[in-house]
Short mmCIF file of C-alpha atoms and ligand atoms in Angstrom, two decimals:
data_model
loop_
_atom_site.label_atom_id
_atom_site.label_comp_id
_atom_site.label_asym_id
_atom_site.label_seq_id
_atom_site.Cartn_x
_atom_site.Cartn_y
_atom_site.Cartn_z
CA UNK C 23 -12.89 12.09 -4.62
CA UNK C 24 -15.55 9.38 -5.72
CA UNK C 25 -15.67 7.05 -8.61
CA UNK C 26 -18.82 7.65 -10.72
CA UNK C 27 -18.33 4.32 -13.26
CA UNK C 28 -16.19 1.48 -13.17
CA UNK C 29 -15.80 -0.82 -15.99
CA UNK C 30 -14.07 -4.12 -16.05
CA UNK C 31 -13.15 -6.17 -18.95
CA UNK C 32 -11.71 -9.80 -18.70
CA UNK C 33 -10.40 -8.76 -15.40
CA UNK C 34 -10.20 -11.88 -12.94
CA UNK C 35 -13.66 -13.69 -13.20
CA UNK C 36 -15.42 -10.86 -14.80
CA UNK C 37 -16.33 -10.70 -18.54
CA UNK C 38 -17.61 -7.24 -18.85
CA UNK C 39 -18.90 -5.15 -16.09
CA UNK C 40 -19.87 -1.70 -15.69
CA UNK C 41 -21.40 -0.09 -12.57
CA UNK C 42 -22.00 3.40 -11.28
CA UNK C 43 -21.32 3.16 -7.77
CA UNK C 44 -23.03 5.52 -5.25
CA UNK C 45 -21.06 8.45 -3.59
CA UNK C 46 -21.35 6.88 0.06
CA UNK C 47 -21.31 3.31 0.97
CA UNK C 48 -21.51 0.57 -1.68
CA UNK C 49 -21.99 -2.74 -0.36
CA UNK C 50 -21.14 -5.79 -2.41
CA UNK C 51 -22.76 -9.01 -1.12
CA UNK C 52 -22.41 -12.53 -2.20
CA UNK C 53 -21.30 -16.12 -1.34
CA UNK C 54 -17.48 -17.13 -1.40
CA UNK C 55 -15.67 -16.90 -4.75
CA UNK C 56 -17.92 -14.75 -6.76
CA UNK C 57 -15.93 -11.67 -7.49
CA UNK C 58 -16.28 -9.32 -4.42
CA UNK C 59 -12.66 -9.03 -3.65
CA UNK C 60 -11.76 -9.00 -7.29
CA UNK C 61 -13.94 -5.96 -7.68
CA UNK C 62 -12.10 -4.28 -4.64
CA UNK C 63 -8.94 -5.20 -6.29
CA UNK C 64 -9.62 -3.39 -9.59
CA UNK C 65 -10.03 -0.16 -7.66
CA UNK C 66 -6.81 -0.75 -5.82
CA UNK C 67 -5.10 -1.47 -9.03
CA UNK C 68 -6.38 1.89 -10.38
CA UNK C 69 -5.03 3.66 -7.24
CA UNK C 70 -1.65 2.14 -6.93
CA UNK C 71 -0.93 0.36 -10.27
CA UNK C 72 -0.47 -2.68 -8.22
CA UNK C 73 -2.56 -5.85 -7.32
CA UNK C 74 -3.34 -6.08 -3.37
CA UNK C 75 -3.04 -9.82 -3.92
CA UNK C 76 -1.29 -11.11 -7.21
CA UNK C 77 2.37 -11.61 -7.41
CA UNK C 78 2.20 -11.26 -11.22
CA UNK C 79 0.05 -9.01 -13.37
CA UNK C 80 -0.81 -11.86 -15.57
CA UNK C 81 -2.98 -13.54 -12.69
CA UNK C 82 -5.50 -10.50 -13.05
CA UNK C 83 -6.29 -11.28 -16.78
CA UNK C 84 -9.27 -13.67 -17.15
CA UNK C 85 -8.41 -17.14 -17.76
CA UNK C 86 -8.10 -17.90 -21.65
CA UNK C 87 -8.10 -14.24 -22.45
CA UNK C 88 -5.09 -12.20 -23.96
CA UNK C 89 -5.91 -8.96 -22.11
CA UNK C 90 -7.91 -7.26 -19.29
CA UNK C 91 -8.90 -3.56 -18.85
CA UNK C 92 -10.10 -1.59 -15.65
CA UNK C 93 -11.40 1.77 -16.28
CA UNK C 94 -12.96 4.47 -13.73
CA UNK C 95 -14.26 7.87 -14.28
CA UNK C 96 -13.19 9.71 -10.90
CA UNK C 97 -14.73 12.91 -9.61
CA UNK C 98 -12.06 15.23 -7.71
CA UNK C 99 -12.62 18.27 -5.76
CA UNK C 100 -8.96 19.31 -5.48
CA UNK C 101 -8.02 18.26 -9.06
CA UNK C 102 -9.83 18.16 -12.28
CA UNK C 103 -11.89 15.04 -12.84
CA UNK C 104 -10.17 12.19 -14.68
CA UNK C 105 -10.70 8.85 -16.51
CA UNK C 106 -8.06 6.25 -15.42
CA UNK C 107 -7.72 3.22 -17.31
CA UNK C 108 -5.12 0.22 -16.80
CA UNK C 109 -4.74 -2.47 -19.51
CA UNK C 110 -3.01 -5.77 -18.71
CA UNK C 111 -1.81 -8.23 -21.14
CA UNK C 112 -0.53 -11.90 -20.91
CA UNK C 113 2.46 -10.81 -23.04
CA UNK C 114 3.08 -7.24 -22.56
CA UNK C 115 3.82 -4.71 -19.87
CA UNK C 116 0.82 -3.03 -18.46
CA UNK C 117 -0.16 0.20 -19.87
CA UNK C 118 -1.98 3.20 -18.12
CA UNK C 119 -4.19 5.79 -19.86
CA UNK C 120 -5.14 9.06 -17.98
CA UNK C 121 -7.84 10.80 -20.08
CA UNK C 122 -6.98 8.65 -23.07
CA UNK C 123 -3.45 9.40 -22.89
CA UNK C 124 -0.97 6.60 -22.82
CA UNK C 125 1.60 6.32 -20.04
CA UNK C 126 4.08 3.44 -19.58
CA UNK C 127 5.77 5.15 -16.68
CA UNK C 128 3.42 4.17 -13.65
CA UNK C 129 4.47 6.90 -11.39
CA UNK C 130 2.35 9.24 -13.33
CA UNK C 131 -0.86 7.03 -12.62
CA UNK C 132 -0.28 6.31 -8.95
CA UNK C 133 -2.04 8.89 -6.80
CA UNK C 134 -4.55 9.97 -9.44
CA UNK C 135 -6.91 8.04 -7.46
CA UNK C 136 -6.35 7.42 -3.71
CA UNK C 137 -7.57 4.45 -1.89
CA UNK C 138 -6.97 2.63 1.45
CA UNK C 139 -7.53 -0.98 1.48
CA UNK C 140 -8.54 -2.87 4.58
CA UNK C 141 -8.31 -6.54 4.24
CA UNK C 142 -7.32 -9.77 6.14
CA UNK C 143 -3.54 -9.09 4.98
CA UNK C 144 -3.58 -6.02 7.17
CA UNK C 145 -2.59 -8.25 10.26
CA UNK C 146 0.59 -9.42 8.39
CA UNK C 147 1.72 -5.86 8.50
CA UNK C 148 1.88 -6.01 12.18
CA UNK C 149 3.25 -9.79 12.53
CA UNK C 150 4.43 -10.72 9.35
CA UNK C 151 8.15 -10.15 7.95
CA UNK C 152 9.90 -6.80 7.79
CA UNK C 153 9.55 -6.96 3.97
CA UNK C 154 5.79 -6.72 4.39
CA UNK C 155 6.14 -3.47 6.47
CA UNK C 156 8.49 -1.89 3.83
CA UNK C 157 6.16 -2.75 1.16
CA UNK C 158 3.12 -1.02 3.15
CA UNK C 159 5.42 2.00 3.52
CA UNK C 160 6.31 2.14 -0.11
CA UNK C 161 2.64 1.77 -1.41
CA UNK C 162 1.31 4.27 0.88
CA UNK C 163 3.94 7.01 0.48
CA UNK C 164 3.78 6.38 -3.28
CA UNK C 165 0.10 7.35 -3.45
CA UNK C 166 0.87 10.77 -2.38
CA UNK C 167 4.19 11.41 -3.72
CA UNK C 168 5.27 10.36 -7.38
CA UNK C 169 8.62 11.64 -6.66
CA UNK C 170 9.01 8.89 -4.00
CA UNK C 171 8.35 6.22 -6.76
CA UNK C 172 10.97 7.39 -8.93
CA UNK C 173 13.41 7.75 -6.04
CA UNK C 174 12.44 4.16 -5.02
CA UNK C 175 13.23 2.99 -8.69
CA UNK C 176 16.70 4.65 -8.75
CA UNK C 177 17.71 3.07 -5.29
CA UNK C 178 16.66 -0.27 -6.45
CA UNK C 179 18.48 -0.11 -9.64
CA UNK C 180 21.60 1.11 -7.72
CA UNK C 181 21.30 -1.47 -4.92
CA UNK C 182 21.02 -4.49 -7.48
CA UNK C 183 24.07 -3.25 -9.52
CA UNK C 184 26.06 -2.62 -6.30
CA UNK C 185 25.06 -6.18 -4.89
CA UNK C 186 26.16 -7.72 -8.25
CA UNK C 187 29.45 -5.94 -7.96
CA UNK C 188 30.00 -7.00 -4.30
CA UNK C 189 28.91 -10.66 -5.11
CA UNK C 190 31.20 -10.82 -8.19
CA UNK C 191 34.17 -9.44 -6.16
CA UNK C 192 33.51 -12.02 -3.38
CA UNK C 193 33.41 -14.87 -5.90
CA UNK C 194 36.33 -13.65 -7.96
CA UNK C 195 34.49 -13.19 -10.96
CA UNK C 196 35.78 -9.72 -11.51
CA UNK C 197 39.34 -8.65 -10.87
CA UNK C 198 40.07 -7.00 -7.39
CA UNK C 199 40.57 -3.53 -9.09
CA UNK C 200 36.91 -3.55 -9.64
CA UNK C 201 36.57 -2.52 -6.15
CA UNK C 202 37.75 0.93 -6.91
CA UNK C 203 34.38 1.68 -8.34
CA UNK C 204 32.64 1.25 -5.06
CA UNK C 205 32.91 4.77 -3.67
CA UNK C 206 30.94 5.84 -6.66
CA UNK C 207 28.20 3.27 -5.99
CA UNK C 208 28.35 4.36 -2.62
CA UNK C 209 27.52 7.84 -3.31
CA UNK C 210 24.86 7.04 -5.72
CA UNK C 211 23.23 4.65 -3.43
CA UNK C 212 23.25 7.03 -0.38
CA UNK C 213 21.98 9.79 -2.49
CA UNK C 214 18.75 7.88 -3.56
CA UNK C 215 18.59 6.13 -0.21
CA UNK C 216 18.73 9.37 1.74
CA UNK C 217 15.59 10.65 -0.06
CA UNK C 218 13.86 7.51 0.69
CA UNK C 219 14.71 7.48 4.43
CA UNK C 220 13.78 11.04 4.70
CA UNK C 221 10.39 10.61 3.31
CA UNK C 222 9.61 7.29 5.24
CA UNK C 223 10.55 9.20 8.54
CA UNK C 224 8.43 12.09 7.82
CA UNK C 225 5.57 9.80 6.76
CA UNK C 226 5.87 7.59 9.90
CA UNK C 227 6.11 10.54 12.27
CA UNK C 228 2.75 11.76 11.05
CA UNK C 229 1.17 8.40 10.66
CA UNK C 230 2.40 7.44 14.31
CA UNK C 231 0.50 10.44 15.80
CA UNK C 232 -2.70 9.75 13.80
CA UNK C 233 -2.42 5.98 14.59
CA UNK C 234 -2.14 6.34 18.29
CA UNK C 235 -4.95 8.74 18.63
CA UNK C 236 -7.24 6.37 16.85
CA UNK C 237 -5.91 3.38 18.75
CA UNK C 238 -6.62 5.13 21.97
CA UNK C 239 -10.46 5.50 20.78
CA UNK C 240 -10.68 1.86 19.50
CA UNK C 241 -9.21 0.45 22.71
CA UNK C 242 -11.33 2.50 24.88
CA UNK C 243 -8.60 4.58 26.14
CA UNK C 244 -7.04 1.36 27.67
CA UNK C 245 -3.80 0.89 25.47
CA UNK C 246 -1.32 3.25 24.08
CA UNK C 247 0.38 2.60 20.73
CA UNK C 248 3.66 3.86 19.53
CA UNK C 249 4.79 3.46 16.02
CA UNK C 250 8.46 3.64 15.54
CA UNK C 251 10.55 3.90 12.56
CA UNK C 252 13.63 1.65 12.60
CA UNK C 253 16.03 2.51 9.92
CA UNK C 254 19.11 0.31 9.41
CA UNK C 255 21.41 2.98 11.12
CA UNK C 256 20.62 5.84 13.40
CA UNK C 257 19.39 9.11 12.33
CA UNK C 258 19.91 10.85 15.73
CA UNK C 259 20.71 14.52 15.33
CA UNK C 260 20.29 14.28 11.33
CA UNK C 261 17.58 16.61 10.07
CA UNK C 262 18.47 17.42 6.48
CA UNK C 263 18.55 14.71 3.61
CA UNK C 264 22.20 15.83 2.96
CA UNK C 265 23.04 14.89 6.45
CA UNK C 266 21.27 11.44 6.00
CA UNK C 267 23.24 10.93 2.89
CA UNK C 268 26.47 11.67 4.51
CA UNK C 269 25.89 9.37 7.56
CA UNK C 270 24.82 6.58 4.88
CA UNK C 271 28.02 6.84 3.15
CA UNK C 272 30.00 6.52 6.54
CA UNK C 273 28.06 3.73 7.44
CA UNK C 274 28.88 1.97 4.05
CA UNK C 275 32.54 2.66 4.72
CA UNK C 276 32.29 1.24 8.40
CA UNK C 277 30.79 -2.07 7.27
CA UNK C 278 32.95 -2.45 3.97
CA UNK C 279 34.55 -5.57 5.49
CA UNK C 280 31.18 -7.16 6.15
CA UNK C 281 30.02 -6.43 2.98
CA UNK C 282 33.13 -7.93 1.18
CA UNK C 283 32.63 -11.14 3.11
CA UNK C 284 28.90 -11.36 2.67
CA UNK C 285 28.91 -10.15 -1.08
CA UNK C 286 25.73 -7.90 -0.37
CA UNK C 287 24.80 -4.47 0.98
CA UNK C 288 23.98 -4.68 4.54
CA UNK C 289 22.67 -0.95 5.26
CA UNK C 290 19.95 0.84 3.74
CA UNK C 291 16.35 1.26 3.27
CA UNK C 292 16.09 -2.30 2.00
CA UNK C 293 16.55 -3.18 5.85
CA UNK C 294 14.28 -0.93 7.28
CA UNK C 295 11.68 -1.86 9.85
CA UNK C 296 8.62 -0.35 11.75
CA UNK C 297 7.98 -1.29 15.54
CA UNK C 298 4.51 -1.27 16.93
CA UNK C 299 4.71 -0.81 20.72
CA UNK C 300 1.38 -1.51 22.83
CA UNK C 301 1.92 -0.31 26.41
CA UNK C 302 5.62 -0.37 25.64
CA UNK C 303 5.78 -3.84 24.42
CA UNK C 304 6.47 -5.27 20.89
CA UNK C 305 3.11 -6.05 19.70
CA UNK C 306 4.45 -8.36 16.91
CA UNK C 307 6.06 -10.43 19.75
CA UNK C 308 3.53 -10.08 22.65
CA UNK C 309 0.35 -8.68 21.25
CA UNK C 310 -2.82 -10.91 21.46
CA UNK C 311 -4.71 -11.64 18.22
CA UNK C 312 -7.28 -8.71 19.16
CA UNK C 313 -4.66 -6.25 20.16
CA UNK C 314 -2.65 -6.85 16.62
CA UNK C 315 -6.10 -6.49 14.89
CA UNK C 316 -6.62 -3.04 16.71
CA UNK C 317 -3.19 -1.72 15.74
CA UNK C 318 -3.85 -2.79 12.24
CA UNK C 319 -7.12 -1.26 12.02
CA UNK C 320 -5.67 1.99 13.59
CA UNK C 321 -2.92 1.98 11.26
CA UNK C 322 -5.34 1.83 8.30
CA UNK C 323 -7.69 4.44 9.53
CA UNK C 324 -4.41 6.78 10.24
CA UNK C 325 -3.66 6.15 6.68
CA UNK C 326 -7.02 7.38 5.41
CA UNK C 327 -6.57 10.48 7.41
CA UNK C 328 -3.08 11.20 6.35
CA UNK C 329 -3.98 10.83 2.60
CA UNK C 330 -6.83 13.14 3.07
CA UNK C 331 -4.39 15.81 4.91
CA UNK C 332 -1.88 15.39 2.07
CA UNK C 333 -4.40 15.40 -0.88
CA UNK C 334 -7.07 17.64 0.52
CA UNK C 335 -9.91 15.36 -0.01
CA UNK C 336 -10.71 11.91 1.47
CA UNK C 337 -9.57 8.70 -0.45
CA UNK C 338 -11.65 5.75 -1.20
CA UNK C 339 -12.15 3.07 1.37
CA UNK C 340 -12.10 -0.57 0.37
CA UNK C 341 -13.24 -2.80 3.31
CA UNK C 342 -12.77 -6.23 2.09
CA UNK C 343 -14.61 -8.61 4.20
CA UNK C 344 -13.21 -7.27 7.29
CA UNK C 345 -16.50 -6.87 9.28
CA UNK C 346 -16.51 -10.41 10.78
CA UNK C 347 -13.22 -9.82 12.33
CA UNK C 348 -14.63 -7.07 14.36
CA UNK C 349 -16.56 -7.06 17.52
CA UNK C 350 -19.81 -5.05 17.81
CA UNK C 351 -18.35 -2.05 19.29
CA UNK C 352 -15.42 -1.65 16.71
CA UNK C 353 -17.76 -2.33 13.88
CA UNK C 354 -20.02 0.40 14.95
CA UNK C 355 -16.86 2.83 15.48
CA UNK C 356 -15.48 1.78 12.00
CA UNK C 357 -19.03 2.92 10.47
CA UNK C 358 -19.09 5.95 12.53
CA UNK C 359 -15.55 7.10 11.73
CA UNK C 360 -15.96 6.17 8.01
CA UNK C 361 -19.44 8.03 7.37
CA UNK C 362 -18.04 10.95 9.30
CA UNK C 363 -14.99 11.21 7.10
CA UNK C 364 -17.15 11.11 3.83
CA UNK C 365 -15.19 8.68 1.96
CA UNK C 366 -16.75 6.89 -0.86
CA UNK C 367 -16.67 3.29 0.46
CA UNK C 368 -16.59 -0.06 -1.33
CA UNK C 369 -17.31 -2.99 1.18
CA UNK C 370 -17.61 -6.67 0.57
CA UNK C 371 -19.33 -9.21 2.71
CA UNK C 372 -21.10 -12.55 2.43
CA UNK C 373 -24.40 -11.36 4.23
CA UNK C 374 -25.97 -8.24 5.39
CA UNK C 375 -26.63 -9.25 8.96
CA UNK C 376 -23.89 -6.83 10.18
CA UNK C 377 -25.71 -3.78 9.14
CA UNK C 378 -28.38 -1.79 10.95
CA UNK C 379 -31.29 -0.70 8.87
CA UNK C 380 -30.14 2.97 8.93
CA UNK C 381 -26.91 2.09 7.50
CA UNK C 382 -28.59 -0.22 4.72
CA UNK C 383 -30.84 2.56 3.89
CA UNK C 384 -28.15 5.04 2.93
CA UNK C 385 -26.04 2.31 1.14
CA UNK C 386 -26.06 1.18 -2.33
CA UNK C 387 -26.26 -2.76 -2.37
CA UNK C 388 -24.99 -5.02 -5.09
CA UNK C 389 -25.39 -8.81 -5.20
CA UNK C 390 -22.36 -10.40 -6.65
CA UNK C 391 -22.56 -13.87 -8.28
CA UNK C 392 -20.17 -15.52 -10.71
CA UNK C 393 -18.83 -12.49 -11.78
CA UNK C 394 -22.01 -10.66 -12.39
CA UNK C 395 -23.22 -7.72 -10.33
CA UNK C 396 -26.79 -6.68 -9.88
CA UNK C 397 -27.86 -3.64 -8.00
CA UNK C 398 -30.48 -4.40 -5.30
N1 LIG V 430 -7.60 -14.71 -13.71
C1 LIG V 430 -8.81 -15.28 -13.39
N2 LIG V 430 -9.57 -15.67 -14.46
C2 LIG V 430 -10.79 -16.14 -14.03
N3 LIG V 430 -11.18 -16.31 -12.68
C3 LIG V 430 -10.38 -15.97 -11.87
C4 LIG V 430 -9.15 -15.34 -11.94
N4 LIG V 430 -8.45 -14.96 -10.88
C5 LIG V 430 -9.34 -15.39 -9.79
N5 LIG V 430 -10.39 -16.00 -10.25
C6 LIG V 430 -11.70 -16.50 -9.62
O1 LIG V 430 -12.37 -15.29 -9.14
C7 LIG V 430 -13.15 -16.10 -8.19
C8 LIG V 430 -13.63 -15.07 -7.20
O2 LIG V 430 -12.64 -14.58 -6.41
P1 LIG V 430 -12.92 -13.54 -5.30
O3 LIG V 430 -11.62 -13.39 -4.42
O4 LIG V 430 -13.39 -12.10 -5.68
O5 LIG V 430 -13.99 -14.13 -4.47
P2 LIG V 430 -14.81 -13.47 -3.27
O6 LIG V 430 -16.31 -13.05 -3.76
O7 LIG V 430 -14.15 -12.22 -2.68
O8 LIG V 430 -14.89 -14.54 -2.33
P3 LIG V 430 -14.79 -14.76 -0.56
O9 LIG V 430 -16.06 -14.57 0.01
O10 LIG V 430 -14.40 -16.27 -0.68
O11 LIG V 430 -13.73 -13.75 -0.32
C9 LIG V 430 -12.50 -17.42 -7.74
O12 LIG V 430 -13.44 -18.31 -7.76
C10 LIG V 430 -11.26 -17.39 -8.59
O13 LIG V 430 -11.13 -18.78 -8.99
MG1 LIG V 431 -12.94 -12.14 -0.90
#
């Protein structure tokens, strides 16, 4: 798939912008704070319905403007071509349009366009808090599975209500008899939760294989990588989603005392984690900066491959200022891998020194300055 036209209106530091990117490598070069990352972020928003950086959607709207809009025309080989638009407002919920038809349920928009973002935040997937790894999982699975988005929404809603009940019971805000409704909540939580766990397990199984192959190449066959799903309870011997649901309910029953005392749910996907082991050791705790970086890069390249497997065509690659973090050999390998993969690529950088003339000849280069973009 590739984007043939990208339009921004009052998005971040852009007033109006329209570009027709090339099918291969597109390089956005400019000084700091000119709008390079903002441009890549707009594509990420179209793919995932979420910002890669902002906490709130309102941060994406240009200062002093009431609303923003991002639109792209996308050519796809496995599906029909599509125009995707996301409108953001300071006062209302964001609205997406697919070929002009309005969708307020964002699950329908996610995955119309696929993109994998590489940025400085990737390292946090390896060394940050577990919540960052869960967010990574959710965003990536969502891109190829709208049903996952729906299950995630149902699970979150059930979890929130169950937590409120547990808290109210603990603090005596509701009569003790309210405890009788817990089994019904347990069933709902386990039903939605089991679907998330099953999907995460499958996704990580394949991602782990691909990541470890890529990692072997990136580390010159020196290091081995294992990516291991760590759910909040053991899935040993469970193959069906119904079995997971059953085990989840048993787990909830077994921790009832702890939950009553703490007033919150202590088992389930909201406690999941992923371990990255390099040569058998936890890379989060023991990996060098370079090793962590190599794991992060392997993970993203694996994700690219997995999306291609699932969707049937390569996703966009968004490389936000990552070249300076890579040594020459890895940089060359990244170019080789991505060129071979045939992904339309959007890359930001502050100068063109890292590119060989051969790479530059094939690329479309844009200079970015104060929210203006000029093709070179
Ligand atoms: N909502 C907004 N309205 C107007 N300007 C904004 C908004 N959000 C961010 N900006 C501005 O956008 C500018 C460019 O940000 P961006 O992150 O794209 O820079 P960049 O070109 O990637 O720079 P760097 O090389 O430092 O990464 C910043 O100066 C920031 O103040
Ligand atoms: Mg930037």
